[in-house]
Coordinates of N, CA, C and O and ligand atoms in Angstrom, one line a residue:
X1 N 37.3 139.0 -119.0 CA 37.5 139.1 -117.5 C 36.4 138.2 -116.8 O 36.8 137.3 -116.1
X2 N 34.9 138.5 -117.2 CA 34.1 137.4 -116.8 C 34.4 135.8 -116.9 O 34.0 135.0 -116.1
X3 N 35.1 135.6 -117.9 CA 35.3 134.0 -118.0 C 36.6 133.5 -117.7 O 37.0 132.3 -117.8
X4 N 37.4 134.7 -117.1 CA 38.5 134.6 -116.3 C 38.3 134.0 -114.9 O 39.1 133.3 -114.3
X5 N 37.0 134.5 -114.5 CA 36.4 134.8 -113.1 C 36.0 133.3 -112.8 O 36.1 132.6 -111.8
X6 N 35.3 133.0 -114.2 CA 34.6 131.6 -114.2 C 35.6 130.6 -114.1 O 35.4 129.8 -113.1
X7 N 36.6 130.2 -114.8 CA 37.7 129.2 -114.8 C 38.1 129.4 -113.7 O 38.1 128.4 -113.0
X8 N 38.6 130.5 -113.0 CA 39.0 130.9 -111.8 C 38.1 130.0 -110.5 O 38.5 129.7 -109.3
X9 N 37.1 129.6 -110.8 CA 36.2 130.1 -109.6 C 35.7 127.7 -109.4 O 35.2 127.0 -108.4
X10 N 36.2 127.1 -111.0 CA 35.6 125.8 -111.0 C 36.5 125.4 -111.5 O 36.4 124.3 -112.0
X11 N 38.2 126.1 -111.7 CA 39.5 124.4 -111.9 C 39.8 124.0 -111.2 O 40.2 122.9 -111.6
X12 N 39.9 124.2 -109.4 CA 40.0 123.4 -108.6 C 39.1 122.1 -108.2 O 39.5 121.0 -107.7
X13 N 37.8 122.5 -108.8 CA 36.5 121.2 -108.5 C 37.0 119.7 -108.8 O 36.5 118.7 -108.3
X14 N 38.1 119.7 -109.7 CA 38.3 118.1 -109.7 C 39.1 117.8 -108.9 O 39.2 116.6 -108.4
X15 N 39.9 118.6 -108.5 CA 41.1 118.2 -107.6 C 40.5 118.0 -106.5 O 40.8 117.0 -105.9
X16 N 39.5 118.7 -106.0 CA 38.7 118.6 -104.4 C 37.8 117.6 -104.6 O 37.2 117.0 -103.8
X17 N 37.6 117.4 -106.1 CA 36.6 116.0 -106.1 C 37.4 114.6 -105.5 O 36.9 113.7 -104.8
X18 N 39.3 114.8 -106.0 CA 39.5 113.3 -106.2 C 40.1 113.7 -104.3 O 40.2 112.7 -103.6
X19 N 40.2 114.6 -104.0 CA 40.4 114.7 -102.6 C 39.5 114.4 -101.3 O 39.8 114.3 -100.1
X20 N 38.2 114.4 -102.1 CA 37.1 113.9 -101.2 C 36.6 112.5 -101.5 O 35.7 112.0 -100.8
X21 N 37.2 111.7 -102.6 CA 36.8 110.8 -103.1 C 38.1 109.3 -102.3 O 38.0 108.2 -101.7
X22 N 39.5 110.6 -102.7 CA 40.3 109.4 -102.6 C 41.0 109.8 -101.3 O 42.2 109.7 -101.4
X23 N 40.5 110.1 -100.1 CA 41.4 110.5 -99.1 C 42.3 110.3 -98.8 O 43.3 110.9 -98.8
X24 N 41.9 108.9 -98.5 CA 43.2 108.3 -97.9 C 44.3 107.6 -98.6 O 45.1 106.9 -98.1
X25 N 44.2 108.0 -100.2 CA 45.4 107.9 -101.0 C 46.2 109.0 -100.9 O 47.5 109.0 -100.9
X26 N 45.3 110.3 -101.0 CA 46.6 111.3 -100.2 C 47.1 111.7 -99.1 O 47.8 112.6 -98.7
X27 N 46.5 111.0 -98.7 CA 47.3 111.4 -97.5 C 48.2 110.0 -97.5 O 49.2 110.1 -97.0
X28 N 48.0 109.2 -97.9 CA 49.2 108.1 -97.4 C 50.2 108.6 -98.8 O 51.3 107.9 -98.7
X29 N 50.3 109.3 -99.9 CA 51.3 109.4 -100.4 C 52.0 110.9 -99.8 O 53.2 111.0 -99.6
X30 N 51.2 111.8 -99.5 CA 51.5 113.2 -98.9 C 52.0 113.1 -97.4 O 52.9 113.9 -97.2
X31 N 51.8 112.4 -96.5 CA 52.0 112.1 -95.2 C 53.3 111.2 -95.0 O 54.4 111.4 -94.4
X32 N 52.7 109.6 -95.9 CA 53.4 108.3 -95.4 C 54.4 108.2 -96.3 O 55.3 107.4 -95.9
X33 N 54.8 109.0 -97.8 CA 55.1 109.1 -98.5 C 55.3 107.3 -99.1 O 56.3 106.6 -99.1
X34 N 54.4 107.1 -99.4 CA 54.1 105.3 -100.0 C 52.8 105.5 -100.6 O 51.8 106.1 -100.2
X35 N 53.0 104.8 -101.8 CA 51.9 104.2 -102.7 C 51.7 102.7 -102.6 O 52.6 101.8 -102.7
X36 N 50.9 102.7 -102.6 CA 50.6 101.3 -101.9 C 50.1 100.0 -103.3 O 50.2 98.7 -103.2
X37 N 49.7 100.7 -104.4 CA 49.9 99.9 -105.9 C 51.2 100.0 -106.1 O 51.6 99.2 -106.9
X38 N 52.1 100.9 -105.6 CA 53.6 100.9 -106.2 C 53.4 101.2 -107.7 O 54.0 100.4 -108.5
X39 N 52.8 102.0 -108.2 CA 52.2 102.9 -109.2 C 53.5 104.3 -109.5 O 54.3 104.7 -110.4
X40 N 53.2 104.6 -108.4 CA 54.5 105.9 -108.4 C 55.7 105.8 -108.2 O 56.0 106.0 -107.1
X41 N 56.7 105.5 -109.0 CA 57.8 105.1 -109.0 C 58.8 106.1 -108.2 O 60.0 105.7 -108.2
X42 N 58.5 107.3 -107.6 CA 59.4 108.2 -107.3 C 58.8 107.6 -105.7 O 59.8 107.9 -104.9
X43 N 58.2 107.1 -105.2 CA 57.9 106.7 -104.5 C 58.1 105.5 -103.7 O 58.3 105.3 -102.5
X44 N 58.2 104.8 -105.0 CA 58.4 103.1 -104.5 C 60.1 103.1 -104.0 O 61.0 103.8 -104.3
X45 N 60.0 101.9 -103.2 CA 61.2 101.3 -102.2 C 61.9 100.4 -103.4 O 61.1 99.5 -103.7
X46 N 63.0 100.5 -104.0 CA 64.2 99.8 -104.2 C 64.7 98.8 -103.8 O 65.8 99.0 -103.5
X47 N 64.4 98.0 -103.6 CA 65.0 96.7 -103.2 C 66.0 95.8 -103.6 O 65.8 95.2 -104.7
X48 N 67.0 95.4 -102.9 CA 68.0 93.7 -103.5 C 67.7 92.8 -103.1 O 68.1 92.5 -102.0
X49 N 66.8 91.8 -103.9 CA 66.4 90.3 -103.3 C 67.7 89.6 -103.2 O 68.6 89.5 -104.0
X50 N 67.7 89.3 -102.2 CA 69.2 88.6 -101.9 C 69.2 86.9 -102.0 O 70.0 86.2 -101.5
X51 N 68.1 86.6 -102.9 CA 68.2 85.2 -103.6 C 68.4 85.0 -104.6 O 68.6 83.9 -105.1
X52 N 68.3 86.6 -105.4 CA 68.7 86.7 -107.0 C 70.3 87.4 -106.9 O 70.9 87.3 -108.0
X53 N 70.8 87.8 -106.1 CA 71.8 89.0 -106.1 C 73.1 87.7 -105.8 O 73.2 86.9 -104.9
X54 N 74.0 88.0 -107.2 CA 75.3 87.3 -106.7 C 76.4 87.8 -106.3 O 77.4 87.3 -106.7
X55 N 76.3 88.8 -105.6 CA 77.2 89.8 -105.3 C 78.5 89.9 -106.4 O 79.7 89.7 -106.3
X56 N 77.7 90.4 -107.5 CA 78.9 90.9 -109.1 C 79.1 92.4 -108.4 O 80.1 93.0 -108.7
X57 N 78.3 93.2 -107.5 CA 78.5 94.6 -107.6 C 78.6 95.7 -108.4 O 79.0 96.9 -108.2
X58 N 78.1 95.3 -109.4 CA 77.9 96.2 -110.6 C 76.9 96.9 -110.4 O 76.9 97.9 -111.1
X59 N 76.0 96.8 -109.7 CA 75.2 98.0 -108.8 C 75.8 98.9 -108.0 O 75.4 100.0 -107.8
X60 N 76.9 98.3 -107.4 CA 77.5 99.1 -106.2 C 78.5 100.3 -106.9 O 78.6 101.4 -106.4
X61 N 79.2 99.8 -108.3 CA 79.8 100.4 -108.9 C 79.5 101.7 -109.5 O 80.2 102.7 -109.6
X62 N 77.8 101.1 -109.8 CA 77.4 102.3 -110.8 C 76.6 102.9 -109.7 O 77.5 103.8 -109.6
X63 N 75.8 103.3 -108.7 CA 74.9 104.2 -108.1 C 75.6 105.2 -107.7 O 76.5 105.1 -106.9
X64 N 75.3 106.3 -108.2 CA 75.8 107.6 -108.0 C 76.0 108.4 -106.8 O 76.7 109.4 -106.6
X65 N 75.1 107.7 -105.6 CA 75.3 108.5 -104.7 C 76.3 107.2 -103.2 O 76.5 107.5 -102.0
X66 N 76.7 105.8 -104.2 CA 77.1 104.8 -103.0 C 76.3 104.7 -102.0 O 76.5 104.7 -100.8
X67 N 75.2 104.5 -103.0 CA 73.7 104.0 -101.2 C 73.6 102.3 -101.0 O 72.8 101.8 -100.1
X68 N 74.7 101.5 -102.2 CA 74.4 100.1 -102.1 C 75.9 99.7 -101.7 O 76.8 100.1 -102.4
X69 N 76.0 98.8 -100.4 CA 77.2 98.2 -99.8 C 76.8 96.2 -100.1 O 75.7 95.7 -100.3
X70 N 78.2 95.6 -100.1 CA 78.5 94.7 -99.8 C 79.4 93.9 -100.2 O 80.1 94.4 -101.0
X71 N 79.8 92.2 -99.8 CA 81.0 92.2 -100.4 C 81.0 91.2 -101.6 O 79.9 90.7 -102.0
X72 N 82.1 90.9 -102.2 CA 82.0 90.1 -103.7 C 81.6 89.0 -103.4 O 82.0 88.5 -102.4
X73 N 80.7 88.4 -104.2 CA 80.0 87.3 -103.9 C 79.1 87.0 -102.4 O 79.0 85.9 -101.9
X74 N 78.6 88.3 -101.9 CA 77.7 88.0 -101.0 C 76.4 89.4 -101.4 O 76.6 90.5 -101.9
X75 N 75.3 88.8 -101.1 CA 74.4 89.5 -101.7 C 74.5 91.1 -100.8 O 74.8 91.1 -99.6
X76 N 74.2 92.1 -101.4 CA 74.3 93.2 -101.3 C 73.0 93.9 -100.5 O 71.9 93.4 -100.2
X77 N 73.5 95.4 -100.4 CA 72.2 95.4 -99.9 C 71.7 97.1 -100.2 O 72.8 97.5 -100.4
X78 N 71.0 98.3 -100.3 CA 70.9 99.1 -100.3 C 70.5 100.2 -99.2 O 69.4 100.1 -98.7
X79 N 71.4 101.3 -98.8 CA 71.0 102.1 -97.8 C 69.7 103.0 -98.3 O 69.8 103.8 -99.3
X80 N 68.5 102.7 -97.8 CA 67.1 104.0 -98.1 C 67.4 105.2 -97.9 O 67.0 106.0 -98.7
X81 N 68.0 105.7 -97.2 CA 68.2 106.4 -96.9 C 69.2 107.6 -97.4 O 69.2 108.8 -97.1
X82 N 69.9 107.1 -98.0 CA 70.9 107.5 -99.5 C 70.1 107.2 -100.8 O 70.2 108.1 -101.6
X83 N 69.5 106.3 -101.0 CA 69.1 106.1 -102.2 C 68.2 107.4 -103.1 O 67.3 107.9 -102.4
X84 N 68.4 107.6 -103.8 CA 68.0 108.9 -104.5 C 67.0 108.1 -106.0 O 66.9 108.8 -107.0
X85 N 66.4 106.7 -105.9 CA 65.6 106.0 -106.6 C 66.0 106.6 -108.3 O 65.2 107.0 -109.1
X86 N 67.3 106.6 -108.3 CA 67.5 107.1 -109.6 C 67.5 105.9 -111.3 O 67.7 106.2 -112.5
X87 N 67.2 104.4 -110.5 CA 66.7 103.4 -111.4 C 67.8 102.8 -112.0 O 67.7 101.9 -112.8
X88 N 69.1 103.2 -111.6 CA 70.1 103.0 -112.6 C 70.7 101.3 -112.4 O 71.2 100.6 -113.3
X89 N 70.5 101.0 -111.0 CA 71.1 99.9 -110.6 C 69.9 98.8 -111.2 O 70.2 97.8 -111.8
X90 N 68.8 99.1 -111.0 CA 67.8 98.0 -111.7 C 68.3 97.5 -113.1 O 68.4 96.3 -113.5
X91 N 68.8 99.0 -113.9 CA 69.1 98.6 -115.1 C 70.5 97.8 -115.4 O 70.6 97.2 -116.4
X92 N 71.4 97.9 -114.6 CA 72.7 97.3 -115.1 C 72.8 96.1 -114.1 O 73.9 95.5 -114.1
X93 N 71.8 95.7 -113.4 CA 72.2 94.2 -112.7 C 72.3 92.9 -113.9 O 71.3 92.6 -114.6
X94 N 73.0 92.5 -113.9 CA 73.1 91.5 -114.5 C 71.6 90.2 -114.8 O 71.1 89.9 -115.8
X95 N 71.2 89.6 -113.0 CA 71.1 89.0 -112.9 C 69.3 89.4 -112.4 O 68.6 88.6 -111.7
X96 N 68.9 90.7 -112.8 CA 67.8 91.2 -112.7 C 67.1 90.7 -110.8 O 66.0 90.3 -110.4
X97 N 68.3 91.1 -110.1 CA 67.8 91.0 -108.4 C 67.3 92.3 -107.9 O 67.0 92.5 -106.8
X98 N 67.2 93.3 -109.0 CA 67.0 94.6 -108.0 C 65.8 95.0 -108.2 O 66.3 96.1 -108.6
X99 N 64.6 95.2 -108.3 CA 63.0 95.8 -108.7 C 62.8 97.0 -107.5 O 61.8 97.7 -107.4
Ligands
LIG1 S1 68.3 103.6 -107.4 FE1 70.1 104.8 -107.9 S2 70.6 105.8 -106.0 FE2 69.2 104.1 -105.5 S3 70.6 102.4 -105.0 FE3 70.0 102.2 -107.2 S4 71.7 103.3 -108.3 FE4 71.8 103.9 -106.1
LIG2 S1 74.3 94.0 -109.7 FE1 72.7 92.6 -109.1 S2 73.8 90.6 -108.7 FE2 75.3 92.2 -108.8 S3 75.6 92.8 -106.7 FE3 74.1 94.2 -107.5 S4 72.1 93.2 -107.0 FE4 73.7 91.7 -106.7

């Protein structure tokens, strides 16, 4: 019970260490929701460079929720706001335009 008391009383200490250390990393991932190394992948923005994208649509085909519009042979583009960063379109682009 005593050493119940004790773990109880000092596992938060690192968490309030890295919260007084790293503030304003949490709060811009907890608030702004962005990481700013682009470190956190659940995080990071999805993008189509529309200088690599030859509009094949094989992204558009495969994303499960239809958050990427455009037309054949013109570069495409992704809605944020649908996108559910499920990674799948990075993997099947042909022409590696999606990061
Ligand atoms: S990451 Fe997934 S949900 Fe987002 S655009 Fe690509 S395929 Fe669609
Ligand atoms: S798969 Fe790649 S090249 Fe094809 S439309 Fe999508 S982003 Fe463009």
């Amino acid at each position: 019970m005593h050493l119940y008391v004790v773990f109880g009383q000092t596992a938060p200490n690192p968490v309030i260490s890295t919260m007084k250390y790293f503030k304003e990393e949490y709060r811009q991932h907890v608030l702004d929701k962005k990481c700013k190394t682009g470190e956190c992948k659940a995080l990071a923005d999805i993008q189509i460079d529309p200088e690599k994208c030859r509009g094949c649509g094989m992204c558009k085909r495969n994303c499960p929720v239809e958050a990427i519009s455009g037309e054949v042979k013109q570069p495409h583009v992704i809605d944020k706001a649908k996108c559910i960063k499920c990674g799948t379109c990075i993997s099947v682009c042909p022409f590696k335009a999606i990061s």
